[in-house]
PDB file of C-alpha atoms and ligand atoms in Angstrom:
ATOM      1  CA  MET A   1     -21.771 -13.191  42.436  1.00 83.00           C
ATOM      2  CA  LYS A   2     -21.865 -16.014  44.928  1.00 90.00           C
ATOM      3  CA  THR A   3     -22.621 -14.653  48.364  1.00 95.00           C
ATOM      4  CA  ILE A   4     -24.503 -11.837  50.080  1.00 97.00           C
ATOM      5  CA  LEU A   5     -21.116 -10.236  50.777  1.00 97.00           C
ATOM      6  CA  ASP A   6     -20.647  -9.790  47.011  1.00 95.00           C
ATOM      7  CA  PHE A   7     -24.086  -8.173  46.986  1.00 92.00           C
ATOM      8  CA  GLN A   8     -23.025  -5.555  49.529  1.00 96.00           C
ATOM      9  CA  ASP A   9     -19.668  -5.142  47.829  1.00 97.00           C
ATOM     10  CA  LYS A  10     -21.426  -4.102  44.618  1.00 97.00           C
ATOM     11  CA  LYS A  11     -23.345  -1.378  46.410  1.00 97.00           C
ATOM     12  CA  ASN A  12     -20.186  -0.190  48.152  1.00 97.00           C
ATOM     13  CA  LYS A  13     -18.452   0.056  44.777  1.00 98.00           C
ATOM     14  CA  ASN A  14     -21.471   1.724  43.199  1.00 97.00           C
ATOM     15  CA  GLU A  15     -21.847  -1.135  40.707  1.00 98.00           C
ATOM     16  CA  LYS A  16     -25.327  -2.135  39.578  1.00 98.00           C
ATOM     17  CA  ILE A  17     -26.676  -5.544  40.590  1.00 98.00           C
ATOM     18  CA  THR A  18     -28.698  -7.644  38.135  1.00 98.00           C
ATOM     19  CA  MET A  19     -31.194 -10.236  39.276  1.00 98.00           C
ATOM     20  CA  VAL A  20     -33.547 -12.371  37.164  1.00 98.00           C
ATOM     21  CA  THR A  21     -36.244 -14.707  38.361  1.00 98.00           C
ATOM     22  CA  CYS A  22     -35.683 -18.353  37.561  1.00 99.00           C
ATOM     23  CA  TYR A  23     -37.792 -21.378  38.270  1.00 98.00           C
ATOM     24  CA  ASP A  24     -36.140 -24.393  36.674  1.00 98.00           C
ATOM     25  CA  TYR A  25     -32.902 -26.308  36.176  1.00 98.00           C
ATOM     26  CA  THR A  26     -32.551 -25.615  32.443  1.00 98.00           C
ATOM     27  CA  PHE A  27     -32.808 -21.833  32.656  1.00 98.00           C
ATOM     28  CA  ALA A  28     -30.660 -21.845  35.804  1.00 98.00           C
ATOM     29  CA  ARG A  29     -27.884 -23.531  33.813  1.00 98.00           C
ATOM     30  CA  ILE A  30     -28.103 -20.844  31.126  1.00 98.00           C
ATOM     31  CA  LEU A  31     -28.187 -18.040  33.696  1.00 98.00           C
ATOM     32  CA  ALA A  32     -25.285 -19.616  35.571  1.00 98.00           C
ATOM     33  CA  GLU A  33     -23.151 -19.074  32.458  1.00 98.00           C
ATOM     34  CA  SER A  34     -24.435 -15.512  31.956  1.00 98.00           C
ATOM     35  CA  ASP A  35     -23.234 -12.233  33.434  1.00 98.00           C
ATOM     36  CA  VAL A  36     -26.440 -11.816  35.480  1.00 98.00           C
ATOM     37  CA  ASP A  37     -25.455 -11.540  39.141  1.00 98.00           C
ATOM     38  CA  CYS A  38     -28.076 -13.561  40.962  1.00 98.00           C
ATOM     39  CA  LEU A  39     -31.245 -15.589  40.588  1.00 98.00           C
ATOM     40  CA  LEU A  40     -34.538 -15.211  42.391  1.00 98.00           C
ATOM     41  CA  VAL A  41     -36.881 -18.170  42.671  1.00 99.00           C
ATOM     42  CA  GLY A  42     -39.863 -15.881  42.962  1.00 98.00           C
ATOM     43  CA  ASP A  43     -43.276 -16.995  44.108  1.00 98.00           C
ATOM     44  CA  SER A  44     -44.265 -15.456  40.758  1.00 98.00           C
ATOM     45  CA  LEU A  45     -43.783 -19.082  39.671  1.00 98.00           C
ATOM     46  CA  SER A  46     -47.396 -19.381  40.762  1.00 98.00           C
ATOM     47  CA  ASN A  47     -48.204 -17.210  37.704  1.00 97.00           C
ATOM     48  CA  THR A  48     -45.456 -18.041  35.236  1.00 98.00           C
ATOM     49  CA  MET A  49     -45.111 -21.786  35.817  1.00 98.00           C
ATOM     50  CA  LEU A  50     -48.463 -22.815  37.239  1.00 98.00           C
ATOM     51  CA  GLY A  51     -50.865 -20.390  35.555  1.00 97.00           C
ATOM     52  CA  HIS A  52     -52.503 -18.972  38.670  1.00 98.00           C
ATOM     53  CA  PRO A  53     -53.728 -15.352  38.661  1.00 97.00           C
ATOM     54  CA  THR A  54     -51.820 -14.430  41.840  1.00 98.00           C
ATOM     55  CA  THR A  55     -48.872 -15.637  43.905  1.00 98.00           C
ATOM     56  CA  LEU A  56     -51.122 -16.801  46.734  1.00 98.00           C
ATOM     57  CA  SER A  57     -51.169 -20.381  45.442  1.00 98.00           C
ATOM     58  CA  ALA A  58     -47.470 -20.964  46.035  1.00 98.00           C
ATOM     59  CA  THR A  59     -46.782 -23.107  49.105  1.00 98.00           C
ATOM     60  CA  THR A  60     -43.574 -23.808  50.973  1.00 98.00           C
ATOM     61  CA  ASN A  61     -43.336 -27.283  49.406  1.00 98.00           C
ATOM     62  CA  ILE A  62     -43.824 -25.858  45.916  1.00 98.00           C
ATOM     63  CA  MET A  63     -41.195 -23.163  46.557  1.00 98.00           C
ATOM     64  CA  ALA A  64     -38.719 -25.717  47.892  1.00 98.00           C
ATOM     65  CA  MET A  65     -39.204 -27.974  44.856  1.00 98.00           C
ATOM     66  CA  TYR A  66     -38.578 -25.198  42.329  1.00 98.00           C
ATOM     67  CA  ALA A  67     -35.812 -23.667  44.443  1.00 98.00           C
ATOM     68  CA  GLY A  68     -33.982 -27.001  44.502  1.00 98.00           C
ATOM     69  CA  ALA A  69     -34.128 -27.260  40.701  1.00 98.00           C
ATOM     70  CA  VAL A  70     -32.698 -23.741  40.327  1.00 98.00           C
ATOM     71  CA  ALA A  71     -30.003 -24.311  42.952  1.00 98.00           C
ATOM     72  CA  ARG A  72     -28.883 -27.493  41.138  1.00 98.00           C
ATOM     73  CA  GLY A  73     -28.815 -25.675  37.796  1.00 98.00           C
ATOM     74  CA  ALA A  74     -26.914 -22.678  39.159  1.00 98.00           C
ATOM     75  CA  GLY A  75     -24.357 -24.913  40.876  1.00 97.00           C
ATOM     76  CA  ASP A  76     -21.828 -22.829  42.764  1.00 95.00           C
ATOM     77  CA  LYS A  77     -21.864 -20.076  40.143  1.00 97.00           C
ATOM     78  CA  LYS A  78     -24.620 -17.731  41.344  1.00 98.00           C
ATOM     79  CA  LEU A  79     -26.266 -16.478  44.480  1.00 98.00           C
ATOM     80  CA  VAL A  80     -29.777 -17.957  44.556  1.00 98.00           C
ATOM     81  CA  ILE A  81     -32.568 -16.415  46.635  1.00 98.00           C
ATOM     82  CA  ALA A  82     -36.019 -17.949  47.052  1.00 99.00           C
ATOM     83  CA  ASP A  83     -39.303 -16.438  48.173  1.00 98.00           C
ATOM     84  CA  LEU A  84     -41.015 -17.495  51.355  1.00 98.00           C
ATOM     85  CA  PRO A  85     -44.608 -17.869  50.143  1.00 98.00           C
ATOM     86  CA  PHE A  86     -47.861 -16.305  51.282  1.00 98.00           C
ATOM     87  CA  MET A  87     -48.589 -16.848  55.000  1.00 98.00           C
ATOM     88  CA  SER A  88     -45.534 -19.020  55.594  1.00 98.00           C
ATOM     89  CA  TYR A  89     -43.853 -16.343  57.766  1.00 98.00           C
ATOM     90  CA  ARG A  90     -46.959 -14.937  59.479  1.00 98.00           C
ATOM     91  CA  LYS A  91     -47.856 -17.786  61.834  1.00 98.00           C
ATOM     92  CA  GLY A  92     -45.226 -17.341  64.480  1.00 97.00           C
ATOM     93  CA  ILE A  93     -41.536 -17.995  64.759  1.00 96.00           C
ATOM     94  CA  THR A  94     -41.673 -21.786  64.699  1.00 97.00           C
ATOM     95  CA  ALA A  95     -43.758 -21.931  61.528  1.00 98.00           C
ATOM     96  CA  THR A  96     -41.561 -19.271  59.924  1.00 98.00           C
ATOM     97  CA  MET A  97     -38.383 -21.139  60.793  1.00 98.00           C
ATOM     98  CA  THR A  98     -39.827 -24.419  59.492  1.00 98.00           C
ATOM     99  CA  ALA A  99     -40.646 -22.722  56.175  1.00 98.00           C
ATOM    100  CA  ALA A 100     -37.223 -21.057  55.990  1.00 98.00           C
ATOM    101  CA  GLU A 101     -35.525 -24.355  56.814  1.00 98.00           C
ATOM    102  CA  LYS A 102     -37.401 -26.213  54.094  1.00 98.00           C
ATOM    103  CA  VAL A 103     -36.607 -23.586  51.465  1.00 98.00           C
ATOM    104  CA  MET A 104     -32.951 -23.218  52.527  1.00 98.00           C
ATOM    105  CA  ARG A 105     -32.418 -27.001  52.576  1.00 98.00           C
ATOM    106  CA  SER A 106     -33.361 -27.046  48.881  1.00 98.00           C
ATOM    107  CA  GLY A 107     -29.935 -25.523  48.274  1.00 98.00           C
ATOM    108  CA  VAL A 108     -30.566 -21.772  47.939  1.00 98.00           C
ATOM    109  CA  HIS A 109     -28.507 -19.172  49.770  1.00 98.00           C
ATOM    110  CA  ALA A 110     -31.148 -16.757  51.067  1.00 98.00           C
ATOM    111  CA  VAL A 111     -34.888 -16.156  51.379  1.00 98.00           C
ATOM    112  CA  LYS A 112     -37.072 -13.173  50.557  1.00 98.00           C
ATOM    113  CA  LEU A 113     -40.261 -12.092  52.292  1.00 98.00           C
ATOM    114  CA  GLU A 114     -42.775  -9.336  51.660  1.00 98.00           C
ATOM    115  CA  GLY A 115     -43.723  -6.399  53.870  1.00 98.00           C
ATOM    116  CA  GLY A 116     -42.319  -4.667  56.915  1.00 98.00           C
ATOM    117  CA  GLU A 117     -44.781  -4.379  59.789  1.00 97.00           C
ATOM    118  CA  GLY A 118     -45.017  -7.648  61.696  1.00 96.00           C
ATOM    119  CA  ASN A 119     -41.937  -9.151  60.054  1.00 98.00           C
ATOM    120  CA  TYR A 120     -39.043  -7.534  61.914  1.00 98.00           C
ATOM    121  CA  ALA A 121     -38.812 -10.105  64.714  1.00 97.00           C
ATOM    122  CA  MET A 122     -38.980 -12.924  62.148  1.00 98.00           C
ATOM    123  CA  VAL A 123     -36.239 -11.358  60.051  1.00 98.00           C
ATOM    124  CA  LYS A 124     -34.050 -10.886  63.112  1.00 98.00           C
ATOM    125  CA  HIS A 125     -34.545 -14.475  64.220  1.00 98.00           C
ATOM    126  CA  MET A 126     -33.844 -15.906  60.764  1.00 98.00           C
ATOM    127  CA  VAL A 127     -30.729 -13.771  60.311  1.00 98.00           C
ATOM    128  CA  GLY A 128     -29.580 -14.758  63.795  1.00 98.00           C
ATOM    129  CA  SER A 129     -30.067 -18.386  62.778  1.00 98.00           C
ATOM    130  CA  GLY A 130     -27.890 -18.104  59.684  1.00 98.00           C
ATOM    131  CA  VAL A 131     -30.570 -17.424  57.101  1.00 98.00           C
ATOM    132  CA  PRO A 132     -29.881 -14.336  54.966  1.00 98.00           C
ATOM    133  CA  VAL A 133     -33.099 -12.407  54.359  1.00 98.00           C
ATOM    134  CA  MET A 134     -34.059 -10.038  51.550  1.00 98.00           C
ATOM    135  CA  GLY A 135     -37.008  -7.701  52.171  1.00 98.00           C
ATOM    136  CA  HIS A 136     -39.622  -6.660  49.611  1.00 98.00           C
ATOM    137  CA  LEU A 137     -41.605  -3.404  49.896  1.00 98.00           C
ATOM    138  CA  GLY A 138     -43.906  -1.269  47.768  1.00 98.00           C
ATOM    139  CA  LEU A 139     -46.179  -3.450  45.677  1.00 98.00           C
ATOM    140  CA  THR A 140     -46.149  -6.716  47.588  1.00 98.00           C
ATOM    141  CA  PRO A 141     -48.094  -9.173  45.401  1.00 98.00           C
ATOM    142  CA  GLN A 142     -48.933 -11.498  48.308  1.00 98.00           C
ATOM    143  CA  SER A 143     -51.077  -8.630  49.646  1.00 98.00           C
ATOM    144  CA  VAL A 144     -52.849  -7.971  46.346  1.00 98.00           C
ATOM    145  CA  ASN A 145     -56.252  -8.385  47.972  1.00 98.00           C
ATOM    146  CA  GLN A 146     -55.401  -5.910  50.692  1.00 96.00           C
ATOM    147  CA  LEU A 147     -53.918  -3.459  48.190  1.00 97.00           C
ATOM    148  CA  GLY A 148     -56.958  -3.722  45.891  1.00 97.00           C
ATOM    149  CA  GLY A 149     -54.934  -4.732  42.836  1.00 96.00           C
ATOM    150  CA  PHE A 150     -51.470  -4.585  41.310  1.00 96.00           C
ATOM    151  CA  LYS A 151     -50.959  -0.844  41.700  1.00 96.00           C
ATOM    152  CA  VAL A 152     -48.081   1.559  42.130  1.00 97.00           C
ATOM    153  CA  GLN A 153     -47.505   2.107  45.864  1.00 98.00           C
ATOM    154  CA  GLY A 154     -46.174   5.100  47.789  1.00 97.00           C
ATOM    155  CA  ARG A 155     -48.069   7.708  45.836  1.00 96.00           C
ATOM    156  CA  ASP A 156     -48.688  10.042  48.778  1.00 97.00           C
ATOM    157  CA  GLU A 157     -46.383  11.384  51.441  1.00 97.00           C
ATOM    158  CA  LYS A 158     -47.776   9.220  54.238  1.00 98.00           C
ATOM    159  CA  ALA A 159     -47.317   6.029  52.236  1.00 98.00           C
ATOM    160  CA  GLN A 160     -43.819   7.096  51.211  1.00 98.00           C
ATOM    161  CA  LYS A 161     -42.861   7.726  54.820  1.00 98.00           C
ATOM    162  CA  LYS A 162     -44.147   4.282  55.771  1.00 98.00           C
ATOM    163  CA  ILE A 163     -42.156   2.514  53.029  1.00 98.00           C
ATOM    164  CA  MET A 164     -38.998   4.427  53.979  1.00 98.00           C
ATOM    165  CA  GLU A 165     -39.494   3.528  57.648  1.00 98.00           C
ATOM    166  CA  GLU A 166     -40.097  -0.134  56.813  1.00 98.00           C
ATOM    167  CA  ALA A 167     -36.944  -0.265  54.693  1.00 98.00           C
ATOM    168  CA  LEU A 168     -34.881   1.169  57.533  1.00 98.00           C
ATOM    169  CA  ARG A 169     -36.413  -1.231  60.034  1.00 98.00           C
ATOM    170  CA  LEU A 170     -35.795  -4.236  57.771  1.00 98.00           C
ATOM    171  CA  GLN A 171     -32.169  -3.133  57.526  1.00 98.00           C
ATOM    172  CA  ASP A 172     -32.009  -2.816  61.327  1.00 98.00           C
ATOM    173  CA  ALA A 173     -33.474  -6.303  61.657  1.00 98.00           C
ATOM    174  CA  GLY A 174     -30.596  -7.634  59.555  1.00 98.00           C
ATOM    175  CA  ALA A 175     -31.957  -7.870  55.999  1.00 98.00           C
ATOM    176  CA  PHE A 176     -29.107  -7.887  53.465  1.00 98.00           C
ATOM    177  CA  SER A 177     -31.128  -6.163  50.736  1.00 98.00           C
ATOM    178  CA  VAL A 178     -34.605  -4.860  49.954  1.00 98.00           C
ATOM    179  CA  VAL A 179     -36.620  -5.206  46.746  1.00 98.00           C
ATOM    180  CA  LEU A 180     -38.652  -2.094  45.912  1.00 98.00           C
ATOM    181  CA  GLU A 181     -41.512  -2.915  43.571  1.00 98.00           C
ATOM    182  CA  CYS A 182     -43.638  -0.347  41.718  1.00 98.00           C
ATOM    183  CA  VAL A 183     -42.865   2.768  43.697  1.00 98.00           C
ATOM    184  CA  PRO A 184     -42.149   6.274  42.377  1.00 98.00           C
ATOM    185  CA  SER A 185     -38.541   6.618  41.216  1.00 98.00           C
ATOM    186  CA  HIS A 186     -37.803   9.514  43.591  1.00 98.00           C
ATOM    187  CA  LEU A 187     -38.858   7.392  46.583  1.00 98.00           C
ATOM    188  CA  ALA A 188     -36.664   4.472  45.476  1.00 98.00           C
ATOM    189  CA  LYS A 189     -33.780   6.908  45.083  1.00 98.00           C
ATOM    190  CA  GLU A 190     -34.291   8.333  48.574  1.00 98.00           C
ATOM    191  CA  ILE A 191     -34.548   4.860  50.146  1.00 98.00           C
ATOM    192  CA  THR A 192     -31.429   3.689  48.311  1.00 98.00           C
ATOM    193  CA  ALA A 193     -29.535   6.713  49.614  1.00 98.00           C
ATOM    194  CA  ALA A 194     -30.839   6.219  53.163  1.00 98.00           C
ATOM    195  CA  LEU A 195     -29.920   2.523  53.371  1.00 98.00           C
ATOM    196  CA  ASP A 196     -26.486   0.978  53.690  1.00 98.00           C
ATOM    197  CA  ILE A 197     -27.744  -2.283  52.176  1.00 98.00           C
ATOM    198  CA  PRO A 198     -28.517  -2.539  48.440  1.00 98.00           C
ATOM    199  CA  THR A 199     -31.988  -2.009  46.998  1.00 98.00           C
ATOM    200  CA  ILE A 200     -33.220  -3.971  43.994  1.00 98.00           C
ATOM    201  CA  GLY A 201     -35.862  -2.261  41.913  1.00 98.00           C
ATOM    202  CA  ILE A 202     -38.660  -3.441  39.681  1.00 98.00           C
ATOM    203  CA  GLY A 203     -40.767  -0.571  38.455  1.00 98.00           C
ATOM    204  CA  ALA A 204     -38.784   1.681  40.785  1.00 98.00           C
ATOM    205  CA  GLY A 205     -36.675   3.679  38.337  1.00 98.00           C
ATOM    206  CA  SER A 206     -32.967   3.625  37.687  1.00 98.00           C
ATOM    207  CA  ASP A 207     -31.565   4.847  41.015  1.00 98.00           C
ATOM    208  CA  THR A 208     -31.814   1.585  42.953  1.00 98.00           C
ATOM    209  CA  SER A 209     -28.665  -0.480  43.560  1.00 98.00           C
ATOM    210  CA  GLY A 210     -29.869  -3.044  41.040  1.00 98.00           C
ATOM    211  CA  GLN A 211     -32.784  -4.338  38.997  1.00 98.00           C
ATOM    212  CA  VAL A 212     -34.859  -7.501  38.853  1.00 98.00           C
ATOM    213  CA  LEU A 213     -37.135  -8.720  36.074  1.00 98.00           C
ATOM    214  CA  VAL A 214     -39.299 -11.793  35.736  1.00 98.00           C
ATOM    215  CA  LEU A 215     -37.586 -14.134  33.267  1.00 98.00           C
ATOM    216  CA  GLN A 216     -40.655 -14.626  31.077  1.00 98.00           C
ATOM    217  CA  ASP A 217     -41.153 -10.845  30.811  1.00 98.00           C
ATOM    218  CA  LEU A 218     -37.494 -10.214  30.006  1.00 98.00           C
ATOM    219  CA  LEU A 219     -37.570 -12.900  27.298  1.00 98.00           C
ATOM    220  CA  GLY A 220     -40.842 -11.715  25.773  1.00 98.00           C
ATOM    221  CA  MET A 221     -42.618 -14.985  26.502  1.00 97.00           C
ATOM    222  CA  ASN A 222     -45.695 -13.422  27.992  1.00 94.00           C
ATOM    223  CA  PRO A 223     -47.458 -11.555  25.164  1.00 90.00           C
ATOM    224  CA  GLY A 224     -50.239  -9.271  26.270  1.00 88.00           C
ATOM    225  CA  PHE A 225     -48.547  -8.540  29.603  1.00 89.00           C
ATOM    226  CA  LYS A 226     -46.714  -5.263  29.216  1.00 88.00           C
ATOM    227  CA  PRO A 227     -46.754  -3.076  32.309  1.00 94.00           C
ATOM    228  CA  LYS A 228     -44.795   0.169  31.977  1.00 94.00           C
ATOM    229  CA  PHE A 229     -41.751  -1.153  33.858  1.00 96.00           C
ATOM    230  CA  VAL A 230     -41.197  -4.216  31.661  1.00 97.00           C
ATOM    231  CA  LYS A 231     -38.706  -4.197  28.821  1.00 97.00           C
ATOM    232  CA  THR A 232     -38.466  -7.309  26.655  1.00 97.00           C
ATOM    233  CA  PHE A 233     -34.953  -8.257  25.526  1.00 98.00           C
ATOM    234  CA  TYR A 234     -35.972 -11.156  23.253  1.00 98.00           C
ATOM    235  CA  ASN A 235     -38.999 -12.056  21.170  1.00 97.00           C
ATOM    236  CA  GLY A 236     -39.306 -15.365  22.979  1.00 98.00           C
ATOM    237  CA  PHE A 237     -42.945 -16.187  22.311  1.00 98.00           C
ATOM    238  CA  GLU A 238     -42.666 -15.724  18.532  1.00 98.00           C
ATOM    239  CA  ASN A 239     -39.172 -17.195  18.182  1.00 98.00           C
ATOM    240  CA  LEU A 240     -40.041 -20.320  20.153  1.00 98.00           C
ATOM    241  CA  LYS A 241     -43.326 -20.703  18.298  1.00 98.00           C
ATOM    242  CA  ASP A 242     -41.372 -20.486  15.016  1.00 98.00           C
ATOM    243  CA  ALA A 243     -39.044 -23.282  16.185  1.00 98.00           C
ATOM    244  CA  PHE A 244     -42.015 -25.504  17.093  1.00 98.00           C
ATOM    245  CA  ASN A 245     -43.612 -24.771  13.716  1.00 98.00           C
ATOM    246  CA  THR A 246     -40.378 -25.574  11.852  1.00 98.00           C
ATOM    247  CA  TYR A 247     -40.209 -28.909  13.702  1.00 98.00           C
ATOM    248  CA  HIS A 248     -43.839 -29.611  12.783  1.00 98.00           C
ATOM    249  CA  GLU A 249     -43.205 -28.691   9.136  1.00 98.00           C
ATOM    250  CA  GLU A 250     -40.120 -30.869   8.876  1.00 98.00           C
ATOM    251  CA  VAL A 251     -41.851 -33.893  10.408  1.00 98.00           C
ATOM    252  CA  THR A 252     -44.949 -33.545   8.265  1.00 98.00           C
ATOM    253  CA  GLY A 253     -42.816 -32.715   5.180  1.00 98.00           C
ATOM    254  CA  GLY A 254     -40.513 -35.688   5.671  1.00 98.00           C
ATOM    255  CA  GLN A 255     -37.266 -33.705   6.236  1.00 98.00           C
ATOM    256  CA  PHE A 256     -36.948 -34.777   9.873  1.00 98.00           C
ATOM    257  CA  PRO A 257     -35.610 -37.197  10.860  1.00 98.00           C
ATOM    258  CA  SER A 258     -33.076 -37.460   8.014  1.00 98.00           C
ATOM    259  CA  ALA A 259     -30.320 -40.076   7.733  1.00 97.00           C
ATOM    260  CA  LYS A 260     -28.247 -37.868  10.014  1.00 98.00           C
ATOM    261  CA  GLU A 261     -30.682 -38.303  12.889  1.00 98.00           C
ATOM    262  CA  SER A 262     -31.290 -42.016  12.179  1.00 98.00           C
ATOM    263  CA  TYR A 263     -29.406 -45.219  13.155  1.00 98.00           C
ATOM    264  CA  SER A 264     -27.993 -47.341  10.324  1.00 94.00           C
TER     265      SER A 264
HETATM  266  O1  KIV B 301     -41.866 -13.306  42.854  1.00 78.07           O
HETATM  267  C1  KIV B 301     -41.208 -12.511  42.178  1.00 78.07           C
HETATM  268  O2  KIV B 301     -40.954 -12.718  40.980  1.00 78.07           O
HETATM  269  C2  KIV B 301     -40.713 -11.307  42.815  1.00 78.07           C
HETATM  270  C3  KIV B 301     -40.033 -10.287  41.964  1.00 78.07           C
HETATM  271  C4  KIV B 301     -40.981  -9.609  41.059  1.00 78.07           C
HETATM  272  C5  KIV B 301     -39.260  -9.313  42.781  1.00 78.07           C
HETATM  273  O3  KIV B 301     -40.863 -11.148  43.983  1.00 78.07           O
END
């Protein structure tokens, strides 16, 4: 999948979309050769790459640096979307456009931002300026302090109505897709049915147009972090640790380097 038109095409054909977060050149090269449809340079890099407790530490410069590495690794093989970080799209149109410009110039194809209320004019202006925008509703980690923690959203009818309304308004503003994070499955299903554009779920059940997972969670590299919605597809932490230990053993035991890895 290379463009946002392919994204829409998948929904139209009722084919599931797969997205994985990616933050560096090396993994982007692997993902570029995989069947995964598209890559998200999430501001979750603040957690996974930089060790912060929330995504609030990501800045536009940080996002642009990581986004550039992923775009170079993905080449022309995958659609790459990057997050606009905390506050970068809440200080007026000029500041928003400067942030979007910086992130887009890194080489990605689209940006993502969190929340509905207060963002519609920004989305419309970006889309009108040639910047494809993905929305993100439900659990919006940049608002963790307002939400009082990383909690499932849309539990009651009023909250569900608000999320549905925001999704429709993001679509009206020109968003090409909406991420739904940690919402009840029935709500994600209803929103997906109500929208023409595709929804991408994480902790939103199986009825969204596609799914996204954080790379480190998918690869089992983050032991101890196992929210209900995460499935690990590889025992990355243990397998990588084993490889490091084998290297250590071979160096200390004299097997590496052998003649094969040495110059005559
Ligand atoms: O930053 C991120 O990784 C995300 C996904 C969880 C959707 O926004």
